[in-house]
C-alpha cells in the first residue's frame, strides 16, 4: 500500500508542478539578501521570528543558507519548486507519525503558497523579495523541525512524569545533512523517511495509524458505551450480545449474523471475541468480562491517542541495532529474548503494581543466581514486612526469613522490643533463605541498576493466568525462568540441563557469571503493530498515555539548536 501511495503522490506532484503558474521573476540576489537579513537581524539571541511567525532552528538554518550563499532553496526560478510542494505534502502527512501538521508552519506555508499562485494568475500583486525569503526560510525551518521530531522525538522524555530512563539518541548533524540531500536530490520524502526509527515496527505502526484515521471517519455517530452486569460466557444469552456483535463488525469491517438467536453467544461470535482478546493482550478464553468490555468501548480516537504516544516512545529509543537483547514490555506483561531476527523465548511476566511501578530503563545482564536468598529491600521492609512482624512476631519464621545485623549475625525476633521499632529506626536486615516459598523463586537474573530491579522466578505461578499482572513490587517475575537460564548458559558446555536443574533446586545459593553482557531493555508500549501487520493494543496500566498525548498536543519542545 505504501508503494502505491508513494507512486500516486509522485504523479500528483508532477501534475501540480507542471501546472504551477509562474509569477513575475524577482532578482535572486534580492531574495538572497532578504534571507541573509532574516538571520542577521536576529543575531541568535532570544526567540526568532521570521516575519510574523516563530521559527526554531536558527543555528542549523544559518549553517544551511550560509553554505549556499543564502540562495533560496525552495523556489525554482519564478515558481515554487516541486520540492516545495513535496515538503508541504510531508507536513500534511506527518499526522500518520502521530505529529501535528500545524507545528510545522503549515498555515503560514499555505498562505504563502496561495499568494504566490494567485500572483501567478494575476489575481494579486507579485510577492516581494521579503515575502519570498520568509516563505523559503519557513519551509527550511519546517523541514528541520519535522525531521528533528521524527528522528529524536518531539517531547523531552527526561521529565519524571514519563518515567523514561533509557539512554536516548544524541542530537547530531544528521538532520541538517538530510536537508541538504533533499534539496540537492529533490526528494524530501526520502530525507524524512531516512530519519525514522530503525525498527521495522515503526513503519507498520504508521500504516496502522492511517487505518485508524479511516476508522474514525466511518465511526457511527451513536457510539455507545457497552456494559454488562456480569461476565458473559459462550452459549449464554444476554441482551448486550447484539451490540457486542455490532462493535466487532465495525472493527472487522464486516457483518456476521448470529447462527442461533441474536442474543445468544454462539460459536461464531466466540472465535471473533477470542481474536479480539488476543489483539488486546487478554486471556483468549472467550469470556466477555470487564477487561474485554473496556477494550470494546475504546473508540478510534482512543486508539489514535495510543498509537500517537507509542510512536513517540519508539522515536525516543537509541537507534543502535542490538544483535541480542532481553526485551521486557511492562504494558504487555511480557519478556522476549531476541537474537538477530529470531525470538528465542517469549514468556509471560508479572510487573510492578501501579503504586510500585517497574521503571523504564536499560542495563546489561552480567550474571544469574541459582537458589537465591532474598534480602528484603527497604521499600518492602517499610511497607510490608515490618508491619507484618509487629502484628505477628512469628511472621519471619513462617516465611523462612531471618533477622540479621548488618555484620551478618542472626537475631532472635522474640528478643526485640517491636513496640519501639519503626521503619525509620529499624537496625536490621531481613533475609529469606532459598526454598519453595522464596519470593525470588529458584533463580534470579541480574543486571545491576540503581533501582534494585531484576528478573526472577516466583513461587506464585498461578498469577500468570490473570489478565492483569501488575502485581509485583517493581521487579519482573517470569513464567519461564528455566528456559531463560538454559539459553543464557548455552555457550557454557559445563552447564548442562541437568546441572542447571540441580543448581536451581539445591537450596544453596550459587552465582554464575555470563560470558557476555546481554542488554536488557525495559519498555512501556501500549500499542505496536506485529510482523503480520496486526495492531496490538494494551491497557495503559500506569496511566501514562494521556500525559504524553497532552505534551505532544501542546508543543512541549525538545531543546532546540538556537
Coordinates of C-alpha atoms in Angstrom, one line a residue:
X1 CA 0.0 0.0 0.0
X2 CA 2.9 2.3 0.8
X3 CA 4.5 1.8 -2.6
X4 CA 1.1 2.6 -4.3
X5 CA 0.5 5.7 -2.2
X6 CA 4.1 6.9 -2.9
X7 CA 3.5 6.4 -6.7
X8 CA 0.3 8.3 -6.5
X9 CA 2.0 11.1 -4.6
X10 CA 4.7 11.3 -7.2
X11 CA 2.1 11.6 -10.0
X12 CA 0.2 14.3 -8.1
X13 CA 3.4 16.3 -7.5
X14 CA 4.3 16.1 -11.2
X15 CA 0.8 17.4 -12.1
X16 CA 0.9 20.2 -9.6
X17 CA 4.4 21.3 -10.5
X18 CA 3.9 21.1 -14.2
X19 CA 0.7 23.2 -13.9
X20 CA 2.0 25.6 -11.3
X21 CA 1.8 29.0 -12.8
X22 CA 4.7 31.4 -12.6
X23 CA 4.8 34.8 -11.1
X24 CA 6.9 37.7 -12.2
X25 CA 10.6 37.0 -11.8
X26 CA 12.4 38.7 -8.9
X27 CA 16.1 39.1 -8.9
X28 CA 17.5 36.2 -7.0
X29 CA 20.1 38.4 -5.4
X30 CA 17.3 40.4 -3.8
X31 CA 15.9 37.2 -2.3
X32 CA 19.3 36.0 -1.1
X33 CA 19.8 39.5 0.5
X34 CA 16.5 39.2 2.4
X35 CA 17.2 35.6 3.5
X36 CA 20.6 36.8 4.9
X37 CA 18.9 39.7 6.5
X38 CA 16.4 37.5 8.4
X39 CA 19.3 35.8 10.1
X40 CA 21.4 38.9 10.7
X41 CA 18.7 41.0 12.3
X42 CA 18.1 38.1 14.8
X43 CA 21.7 37.5 15.7
X44 CA 21.0 34.2 17.5
X45 CA 19.7 35.7 20.8
X46 CA 16.2 35.0 22.2
X47 CA 13.2 33.9 20.2
X48 CA 13.5 34.0 16.4
X49 CA 10.6 35.5 14.4
X50 CA 10.6 35.0 10.7
X51 CA 8.1 37.6 9.5
X52 CA 5.2 37.2 11.9
X53 CA 6.0 33.5 12.5
X54 CA 8.0 31.9 15.3
X55 CA 10.8 29.7 13.9
X56 CA 13.0 27.3 15.8
X57 CA 16.2 26.3 14.1
X58 CA 18.3 29.5 13.8
X59 CA 21.7 27.9 14.1
X60 CA 21.1 25.0 11.7
X61 CA 19.2 27.3 9.3
X62 CA 22.1 29.8 9.3
X63 CA 24.6 26.9 8.6
X64 CA 22.4 25.7 5.7
X65 CA 21.9 29.0 4.0
X66 CA 25.5 30.3 4.6
X67 CA 26.9 27.2 2.8
X68 CA 24.8 28.0 -0.3
X69 CA 25.5 31.8 -0.2
X70 CA 22.0 32.5 1.2
X71 CA 20.5 31.4 -2.1
X72 CA 16.8 30.3 -1.9
X73 CA 16.2 26.5 -1.6
X74 CA 12.5 26.0 -2.4
X75 CA 11.9 28.4 -5.3
X76 CA 12.6 27.4 -8.9
X77 CA 13.2 30.4 -10.9
X78 CA 9.9 32.2 -10.9
X79 CA 7.7 29.5 -9.4
X80 CA 7.5 27.1 -6.4
X81 CA 9.7 24.1 -6.9
X82 CA 8.3 20.5 -6.9
X83 CA 10.4 20.1 -3.7
X84 CA 8.4 22.8 -2.0
X85 CA 5.1 21.1 -2.8
X86 CA 6.6 17.8 -1.6
X87 CA 7.6 19.5 1.6
X88 CA 4.1 20.7 2.2
X89 CA 2.8 17.2 1.5
X90 CA 5.1 15.7 4.0
X91 CA 4.0 18.2 6.6
X92 CA 0.3 17.2 5.9
X93 CA 1.2 13.5 6.1
X94 CA 3.0 13.8 9.5
X95 CA -0.2 13.1 11.3
X96 CA 0.4 9.5 10.4
X97 CA 3.6 9.8 12.6
X98 CA 1.4 11.0 15.5
X99 CA 2.5 14.6 15.0
X100 CA 0.5 17.7 14.4
X101 CA 1.0 19.4 10.9
X102 CA 0.3 22.8 12.5
X103 CA 3.5 22.6 14.4
X104 CA 5.5 22.9 11.2
X105 CA 4.3 26.2 9.8
X106 CA 1.5 24.6 7.7
X107 CA -0.8 27.6 8.0
X108 CA 1.9 30.1 7.0
X109 CA 3.1 27.9 4.2
X110 CA -0.4 27.5 2.8
X111 CA -0.9 31.3 2.9
X112 CA 2.3 31.9 1.1
X113 CA 1.7 29.2 -1.5
X114 CA -1.8 30.5 -2.2
X115 CA -0.5 34.1 -2.5
X116 CA 2.2 33.0 -5.0
X117 CA -0.2 31.0 -7.1
X118 CA -2.7 33.9 -7.1
X119 CA 0.0 36.3 -8.1
X120 CA 1.0 34.0 -11.0
X121 CA -2.7 34.1 -12.1
X122 CA -2.7 37.8 -12.0
X123 CA -5.1 37.8 -9.0
X124 CA -2.8 39.9 -6.8
X125 CA 0.5 41.7 -6.9
X126 CA 3.6 39.6 -7.2
X127 CA 5.3 38.6 -3.9
X128 CA 8.1 40.8 -2.8
X129 CA 11.6 39.5 -2.2
X130 CA 11.0 39.7 1.5
X131 CA 7.8 37.6 1.2
X132 CA 9.7 35.0 -0.8
X133 CA 12.5 34.9 1.6
X134 CA 10.2 34.4 4.5
X135 CA 8.4 31.5 2.7
X136 CA 11.8 29.9 1.8
X137 CA 13.1 30.1 5.4
X138 CA 9.8 28.8 6.9
X139 CA 10.0 25.8 4.6
X140 CA 13.6 25.1 5.7
X141 CA 12.7 25.5 9.3
X142 CA 9.7 23.2 8.9
X143 CA 12.0 20.5 7.4
X144 CA 14.4 20.9 10.3
X145 CA 11.7 20.8 12.9
X146 CA 9.8 17.9 11.4
X147 CA 13.0 15.9 10.8
X148 CA 14.2 16.5 14.3
X149 CA 10.9 15.3 15.8
X150 CA 10.9 12.2 13.5
X151 CA 14.5 11.4 14.4
X152 CA 14.6 12.2 18.1
X153 CA 11.0 12.7 19.3
X154 CA 9.1 15.9 19.9
X155 CA 8.8 15.7 23.7
X156 CA 11.8 15.5 26.1
X157 CA 11.4 12.1 27.8
X158 CA 13.5 13.1 30.8
X159 CA 10.5 14.7 32.6
X160 CA 9.7 12.4 35.6
X161 CA 6.0 12.1 34.6
X162 CA 7.1 9.9 31.6
X163 CA 9.2 7.6 33.7
X164 CA 11.7 7.1 30.9
X165 CA 15.3 6.4 31.8
X166 CA 16.5 4.6 28.7
X167 CA 19.5 6.3 27.2
X168 CA 18.3 8.1 24.1
X169 CA 19.7 9.3 20.8
X170 CA 22.1 12.2 20.9
X171 CA 21.4 15.2 18.7
X172 CA 23.6 15.1 15.6
X173 CA 24.0 16.8 12.2
X174 CA 22.1 14.0 10.5
X175 CA 19.0 16.3 10.2
X176 CA 20.9 19.1 8.5
X177 CA 22.6 16.6 6.2
X178 CA 19.3 15.1 5.2
X179 CA 18.0 18.6 4.4
X180 CA 21.0 19.3 2.1
X181 CA 20.5 16.0 0.3
X182 CA 16.7 16.5 0.0
X183 CA 17.3 19.9 -1.7
X184 CA 20.0 18.6 -4.0
X185 CA 18.1 15.5 -5.0
X186 CA 14.6 16.9 -5.0
X187 CA 13.5 14.0 -2.7
X188 CA 12.1 15.3 0.5
X189 CA 10.2 12.1 1.3
X190 CA 13.4 10.1 1.2
X191 CA 15.1 12.6 3.6
X192 CA 12.3 12.4 6.1
X193 CA 11.9 8.6 5.9
X194 CA 15.6 8.1 6.4
X195 CA 15.2 9.5 9.9
X196 CA 12.5 7.1 11.0
X197 CA 13.5 4.8 13.9
X198 CA 15.5 1.9 12.6
X199 CA 12.9 -0.6 13.8
X200 CA 10.6 -2.1 11.1
X201 CA 7.8 -1.9 13.6
X202 CA 7.6 1.9 13.1
X203 CA 6.6 1.8 9.5
X204 CA 4.0 -0.9 10.4
X205 CA 2.6 1.3 13.2
X206 CA 2.4 4.2 10.7
X207 CA 0.2 2.1 8.4
X208 CA -2.0 1.1 11.4
X209 CA -2.4 4.8 12.3
X210 CA -3.6 5.5 8.7
X211 CA -6.2 2.8 9.1
X212 CA -7.3 4.3 12.5
X213 CA -7.9 7.7 10.9
X214 CA -10.0 5.9 8.3
X215 CA -11.9 4.1 11.1
X216 CA -12.6 7.4 12.7
X217 CA -14.2 8.7 9.5
X218 CA -16.5 5.6 9.4
X219 CA -17.3 5.7 13.2
X220 CA -21.1 5.6 13.9
X221 CA -22.5 8.7 15.4
X222 CA -24.2 6.8 18.2
X223 CA -21.0 5.2 19.6
X224 CA -22.3 3.9 22.9
X225 CA -20.5 2.6 25.9
X226 CA -21.2 -1.1 26.4
X227 CA -21.9 -2.5 29.8
X228 CA -22.6 -6.0 31.3
X229 CA -23.8 -6.8 34.8
X230 CA -21.7 -9.9 34.9
X231 CA -19.3 -11.8 32.6
X232 CA -20.9 -13.5 29.6
X233 CA -19.8 -17.0 28.8
X234 CA -20.1 -18.9 25.5
X235 CA -23.6 -20.3 24.7
X236 CA -25.2 -17.9 27.3
X237 CA -27.9 -15.4 26.2
X238 CA -27.6 -11.7 27.0
X239 CA -29.2 -8.5 25.8
X240 CA -25.8 -7.0 25.2
X241 CA -24.8 -9.6 22.6
X242 CA -26.2 -7.8 19.5
X243 CA -24.3 -4.6 20.4
X244 CA -21.1 -6.6 21.0
X245 CA -21.6 -8.2 17.6
X246 CA -22.1 -4.7 16.0
X247 CA -18.9 -3.4 17.6
X248 CA -16.9 -6.3 16.3
X249 CA -18.5 -5.8 12.9
X250 CA -17.2 -2.2 12.9
X251 CA -13.6 -3.2 13.8
X252 CA -13.5 -6.0 11.3
X253 CA -15.3 -4.0 8.6
X254 CA -17.6 -7.0 8.1
X255 CA -21.0 -8.2 9.1
X256 CA -21.8 -11.6 10.6
X257 CA -25.2 -12.6 11.7
X258 CA -25.9 -14.9 14.6
X259 CA -26.2 -18.6 13.7
X260 CA -28.7 -19.1 16.5
X261 CA -30.7 -16.2 18.1
X262 CA -29.4 -12.6 18.1
X263 CA -28.9 -12.6 21.9
X264 CA -27.1 -16.0 22.0
X265 CA -23.3 -16.1 22.4
X266 CA -22.7 -18.6 19.6
X267 CA -19.6 -20.4 18.4
X268 CA -19.0 -17.9 15.5
X269 CA -19.0 -15.0 17.9
X270 CA -16.7 -16.9 20.3
X271 CA -14.0 -17.1 17.7
X272 CA -14.3 -13.4 16.9
X273 CA -14.1 -12.5 20.6
X274 CA -11.0 -14.6 21.1
X275 CA -9.2 -12.9 18.2
X276 CA -10.2 -9.5 19.7
X277 CA -8.9 -10.5 23.1
X278 CA -5.6 -11.6 21.7
X279 CA -5.2 -8.2 19.9
X280 CA -5.7 -6.5 23.3
X281 CA -3.4 -8.8 25.3
X282 CA -6.3 -10.5 27.2
X283 CA -6.6 -14.1 28.0
X284 CA -8.4 -15.5 24.9
X285 CA -10.9 -17.6 26.9
X286 CA -13.9 -16.0 25.2
X287 CA -15.4 -14.8 28.4
X288 CA -16.7 -11.3 28.0
X289 CA -15.8 -9.7 31.3
X290 CA -14.8 -6.2 32.4
X291 CA -11.5 -6.2 30.6
X292 CA -13.0 -7.2 27.3
X293 CA -15.8 -4.7 27.6
X294 CA -13.3 -2.0 28.4
X295 CA -11.4 -2.8 25.2
X296 CA -14.6 -2.9 23.1
X297 CA -15.6 0.6 24.4
X298 CA -12.4 2.2 23.0
X299 CA -13.2 4.4 20.1
X300 CA -10.9 5.0 17.1
X301 CA -9.9 8.3 18.7
X302 CA -8.8 6.5 21.8
X303 CA -6.7 4.2 19.7
X304 CA -5.3 7.1 17.7
X305 CA -4.1 8.6 21.0
X306 CA -2.5 5.3 21.9
X307 CA -0.8 5.0 18.5
X308 CA 0.4 8.6 18.7
X309 CA 2.1 8.3 22.1
X310 CA 3.8 5.0 21.4
X311 CA 5.2 6.1 18.1
X312 CA 6.8 8.9 20.1
X313 CA 8.2 6.4 22.6
X314 CA 9.7 4.5 19.7
X315 CA 11.4 7.7 18.5
X316 CA 13.0 8.1 21.9
X317 CA 14.8 4.8 21.6
X318 CA 18.5 4.8 20.6
X319 CA 18.8 3.5 17.0
X320 CA 21.5 1.0 17.8
X321 CA 20.6 -2.3 16.3
X322 CA 21.2 -5.0 19.0
X323 CA 22.1 -8.5 17.9
X324 CA 21.0 -9.9 21.2
X325 CA 18.6 -8.4 23.7
X326 CA 16.2 -9.2 26.5
X327 CA 13.1 -7.1 26.0
X328 CA 10.5 -6.5 28.7
X329 CA 7.3 -4.7 27.7
X330 CA 5.7 -3.7 31.0
X331 CA 2.3 -2.9 29.5
X332 CA 2.3 -6.3 27.7
X333 CA 3.3 -8.2 30.8
X334 CA 5.9 -10.0 28.7
X335 CA 9.6 -10.8 28.3
X336 CA 11.2 -11.7 25.0
X337 CA 14.7 -12.9 24.4
X338 CA 15.8 -11.9 20.9
X339 CA 18.9 -12.9 19.0
X340 CA 19.2 -11.5 15.5
X341 CA 15.8 -11.5 13.9
X342 CA 14.6 -14.6 16.0
X343 CA 12.6 -14.6 19.2
X344 CA 14.2 -17.5 21.1
X345 CA 11.9 -17.2 24.1
X346 CA 8.6 -15.5 24.9
X347 CA 7.4 -15.5 28.5
X348 CA 4.5 -14.0 30.3
X349 CA 5.6 -11.7 33.1
X350 CA 4.4 -10.0 36.2
X351 CA 5.4 -6.4 36.7
X352 CA 5.1 -3.7 39.3
X353 CA 1.8 -2.5 40.7
X354 CA 0.6 1.0 39.8
X355 CA 2.0 2.4 43.1
X356 CA 5.2 0.4 42.8
X357 CA 5.9 0.9 39.1
X358 CA 8.5 -1.1 37.2
X359 CA 11.0 1.6 36.0
X360 CA 11.7 2.1 32.3
X361 CA 15.5 1.7 31.7
X362 CA 18.2 -0.4 30.2
X363 CA 21.2 -2.1 31.7
X364 CA 23.5 -5.1 30.8
X365 CA 22.7 -8.5 32.3
X366 CA 26.0 -9.9 33.7
X367 CA 25.2 -12.9 35.9
X368 CA 22.4 -15.1 37.4
X369 CA 21.9 -16.7 40.8
X370 CA 20.5 -20.2 41.3
X371 CA 18.6 -20.9 44.5
X372 CA 18.9 -17.3 45.6
X373 CA 18.5 -15.8 49.0
X374 CA 16.4 -12.6 49.1
X375 CA 17.4 -9.6 51.2
X376 CA 14.3 -7.6 51.5
X377 CA 14.7 -4.1 50.0
X378 CA 13.9 -1.0 52.1
X379 CA 10.6 -0.2 50.5
X380 CA 9.1 -3.6 51.1
X381 CA 10.6 -3.7 54.6
X382 CA 8.9 -0.4 55.4
X383 CA 5.6 -1.0 53.8
X384 CA 5.1 -4.8 54.2
X385 CA 7.5 -6.7 56.4
X386 CA 7.9 -4.5 59.5
X387 CA 4.1 -4.0 59.9
X388 CA 3.6 -7.8 59.5
X389 CA 6.2 -8.6 62.2
X390 CA 4.7 -6.1 64.6
X391 CA 1.3 -7.9 64.1
X392 CA 2.8 -11.3 64.5
X393 CA 6.4 -12.0 65.6
X394 CA 6.2 -15.5 64.1
X395 CA 5.8 -13.9 60.6
X396 CA 9.5 -14.3 59.8
X397 CA 9.7 -18.0 60.6
X398 CA 6.5 -18.7 58.6
X399 CA 8.2 -17.1 55.5
X400 CA 11.6 -18.8 56.1
X401 CA 13.1 -15.4 56.9
X402 CA 15.9 -14.5 59.3
X403 CA 16.6 -11.3 61.1
X404 CA 20.3 -10.2 60.8
X405 CA 22.5 -7.4 62.0
X406 CA 24.5 -5.6 59.3
X407 CA 27.5 -7.6 60.4
X408 CA 25.6 -10.8 59.5
X409 CA 24.8 -12.0 63.0
X410 CA 21.4 -13.7 63.4
X411 CA 18.9 -12.1 65.9
X412 CA 16.0 -13.8 67.6
X413 CA 12.9 -11.8 66.6
X414 CA 11.4 -12.5 70.1
X415 CA 14.3 -10.7 71.7
X416 CA 13.4 -7.4 70.0
X417 CA 11.0 -4.9 71.6
X418 CA 8.9 -4.4 68.5
X419 CA 6.8 -1.7 70.1
X420 CA 9.9 0.6 69.8
X421 CA 10.7 -0.3 66.2
X422 CA 9.7 1.9 63.3
X423 CA 10.6 1.9 59.7
X424 CA 13.0 4.8 60.4
X425 CA 14.9 3.2 63.2
X426 CA 14.9 -0.4 62.1
X427 CA 18.5 -1.6 62.7
X428 CA 18.4 -5.0 60.9
X429 CA 18.3 -6.7 57.6
X430 CA 15.7 -9.4 56.8
X431 CA 16.8 -12.2 54.6
X432 CA 14.8 -15.0 53.1
X433 CA 16.6 -18.3 52.7
X434 CA 16.3 -20.4 49.4
X435 CA 13.4 -22.7 49.2
X436 CA 10.0 -23.2 47.6
X437 CA 8.5 -20.2 49.3
X438 CA 11.3 -17.8 48.4
X439 CA 9.9 -14.7 46.8
X440 CA 12.5 -14.9 44.0
X441 CA 11.7 -18.5 43.2
X442 CA 14.6 -20.7 42.2
X443 CA 16.7 -18.3 40.0
X444 CA 17.2 -14.6 39.6
X445 CA 18.8 -12.8 36.6
X446 CA 20.9 -9.8 37.4
X447 CA 21.6 -6.6 35.5
X448 CA 22.8 -4.3 38.3
X449 CA 21.0 -0.9 38.4
X450 CA 20.1 1.9 40.8
X451 CA 16.5 0.7 41.0
X452 CA 17.4 -2.7 42.5
X453 CA 15.1 -4.2 39.9
X454 CA 15.8 -7.6 38.3
X455 CA 14.2 -10.6 36.6
X456 CA 13.3 -13.6 38.6
X457 CA 11.3 -16.7 39.2
X458 CA 8.3 -16.8 41.5
X459 CA 6.5 -19.4 43.7
X460 CA 3.1 -17.8 42.8
X461 CA 2.8 -19.4 39.4
X462 CA -1.0 -19.3 39.4
X463 CA -0.8 -15.5 38.9
X464 CA 0.4 -15.9 35.3
X465 CA -3.1 -16.9 34.3
X466 CA -4.5 -13.5 35.2
X467 CA -5.2 -10.7 32.6
X468 CA -4.0 -8.0 35.0
X469 CA -0.4 -8.9 36.1
X470 CA 0.7 -5.6 37.6
X471 CA 1.2 -7.3 40.9
X472 CA 4.9 -7.1 42.0
X473 CA 6.8 -4.5 44.0
X474 CA 8.7 -3.4 40.9
X475 CA 10.8 -6.5 39.8
X476 CA 9.9 -8.6 36.8
X477 CA 8.7 -12.2 37.5
X478 CA 8.7 -14.5 34.5
X479 CA 6.8 -17.7 33.8
X480 CA 9.8 -19.4 32.0
X481 CA 12.9 -18.9 34.2
X482 CA 14.4 -22.4 33.5
X483 CA 14.1 -21.9 29.7
X484 CA 15.8 -18.5 30.0
X485 CA 18.6 -19.9 32.2
X486 CA 19.3 -22.6 29.6
X487 CA 19.5 -20.1 26.8
X488 CA 21.8 -17.8 28.7
X489 CA 24.2 -20.6 29.6
X490 CA 24.1 -22.4 26.2
X491 CA 27.6 -21.2 25.4
X492 CA 29.0 -22.8 28.6
X493 CA 29.1 -26.5 27.9
X494 CA 29.6 -27.4 31.6
X495 CA 26.2 -26.1 32.4
X496 CA 24.1 -28.9 31.1
X497 CA 20.3 -29.0 31.6
X498 CA 20.8 -31.5 34.5
X499 CA 23.3 -29.3 36.2
X500 CA 21.1 -26.2 35.8
X501 CA 18.2 -28.1 37.4
X502 CA 20.4 -29.4 40.2
X503 CA 21.7 -25.9 40.9
X504 CA 18.2 -24.3 40.9
X505 CA 16.8 -26.7 43.5
X506 CA 19.9 -27.2 45.6
X507 CA 18.8 -24.6 48.3
X508 CA 22.4 -23.4 48.2
X509 CA 22.9 -20.0 46.6
X510 CA 25.2 -20.2 43.5
X511 CA 26.3 -17.3 41.3
X512 CA 27.1 -17.9 37.6
X513 CA 28.8 -15.2 35.5
X514 CA 27.7 -14.9 31.9
X515 CA 30.4 -15.0 29.3
X516 CA 29.0 -11.9 27.6
X517 CA 26.9 -8.9 28.7
X518 CA 23.4 -9.1 27.4
X519 CA 21.4 -5.8 27.0
X520 CA 18.2 -5.7 29.0
X521 CA 15.7 -3.1 27.8
X522 CA 12.5 -2.5 29.8
X523 CA 9.9 -0.6 27.8
X524 CA 6.4 0.7 28.2
X525 CA 4.4 0.2 24.9
X526 CA 0.7 0.1 24.9
X527 CA 0.5 -0.1 21.1
X528 CA 2.5 -1.7 18.3
X529 CA 2.0 -3.5 15.0
X530 CA 3.3 -7.0 14.8
X531 CA 5.1 -8.6 11.9
X532 CA 1.8 -9.7 10.4
X533 CA 0.6 -6.2 10.3
X534 CA -1.9 -6.7 13.1
X535 CA -2.2 -3.7 15.5
X536 CA -1.8 -4.7 19.2
X537 CA -3.3 -2.6 22.0
X538 CA -2.7 -2.9 25.7
X539 CA -4.3 -1.3 28.7
X540 CA -2.4 1.7 30.0
X541 CA -1.7 0.2 33.4
X542 CA 0.4 3.1 34.7
X543 CA -1.9 5.8 33.1
X544 CA 1.0 7.4 31.2
X545 CA -0.5 7.7 27.7
X546 CA -2.7 10.7 28.3
X547 CA 0.0 12.9 29.9
X548 CA 2.3 12.2 27.0
X549 CA -0.5 12.9 24.5
X550 CA -1.1 16.3 26.2
X551 CA 2.5 17.1 25.8
X552 CA 2.5 16.1 22.2
X553 CA -0.6 18.2 21.6
X554 CA 0.7 21.4 23.4
X555 CA 4.1 21.6 21.7
X556 CA 6.4 20.9 24.7
X557 CA 9.6 21.0 22.7
X558 CA 13.0 19.4 22.9
X559 CA 15.9 21.7 23.5
X560 CA 16.4 23.1 20.0
X561 CA 19.6 24.3 18.4
X562 CA 19.4 28.1 18.5

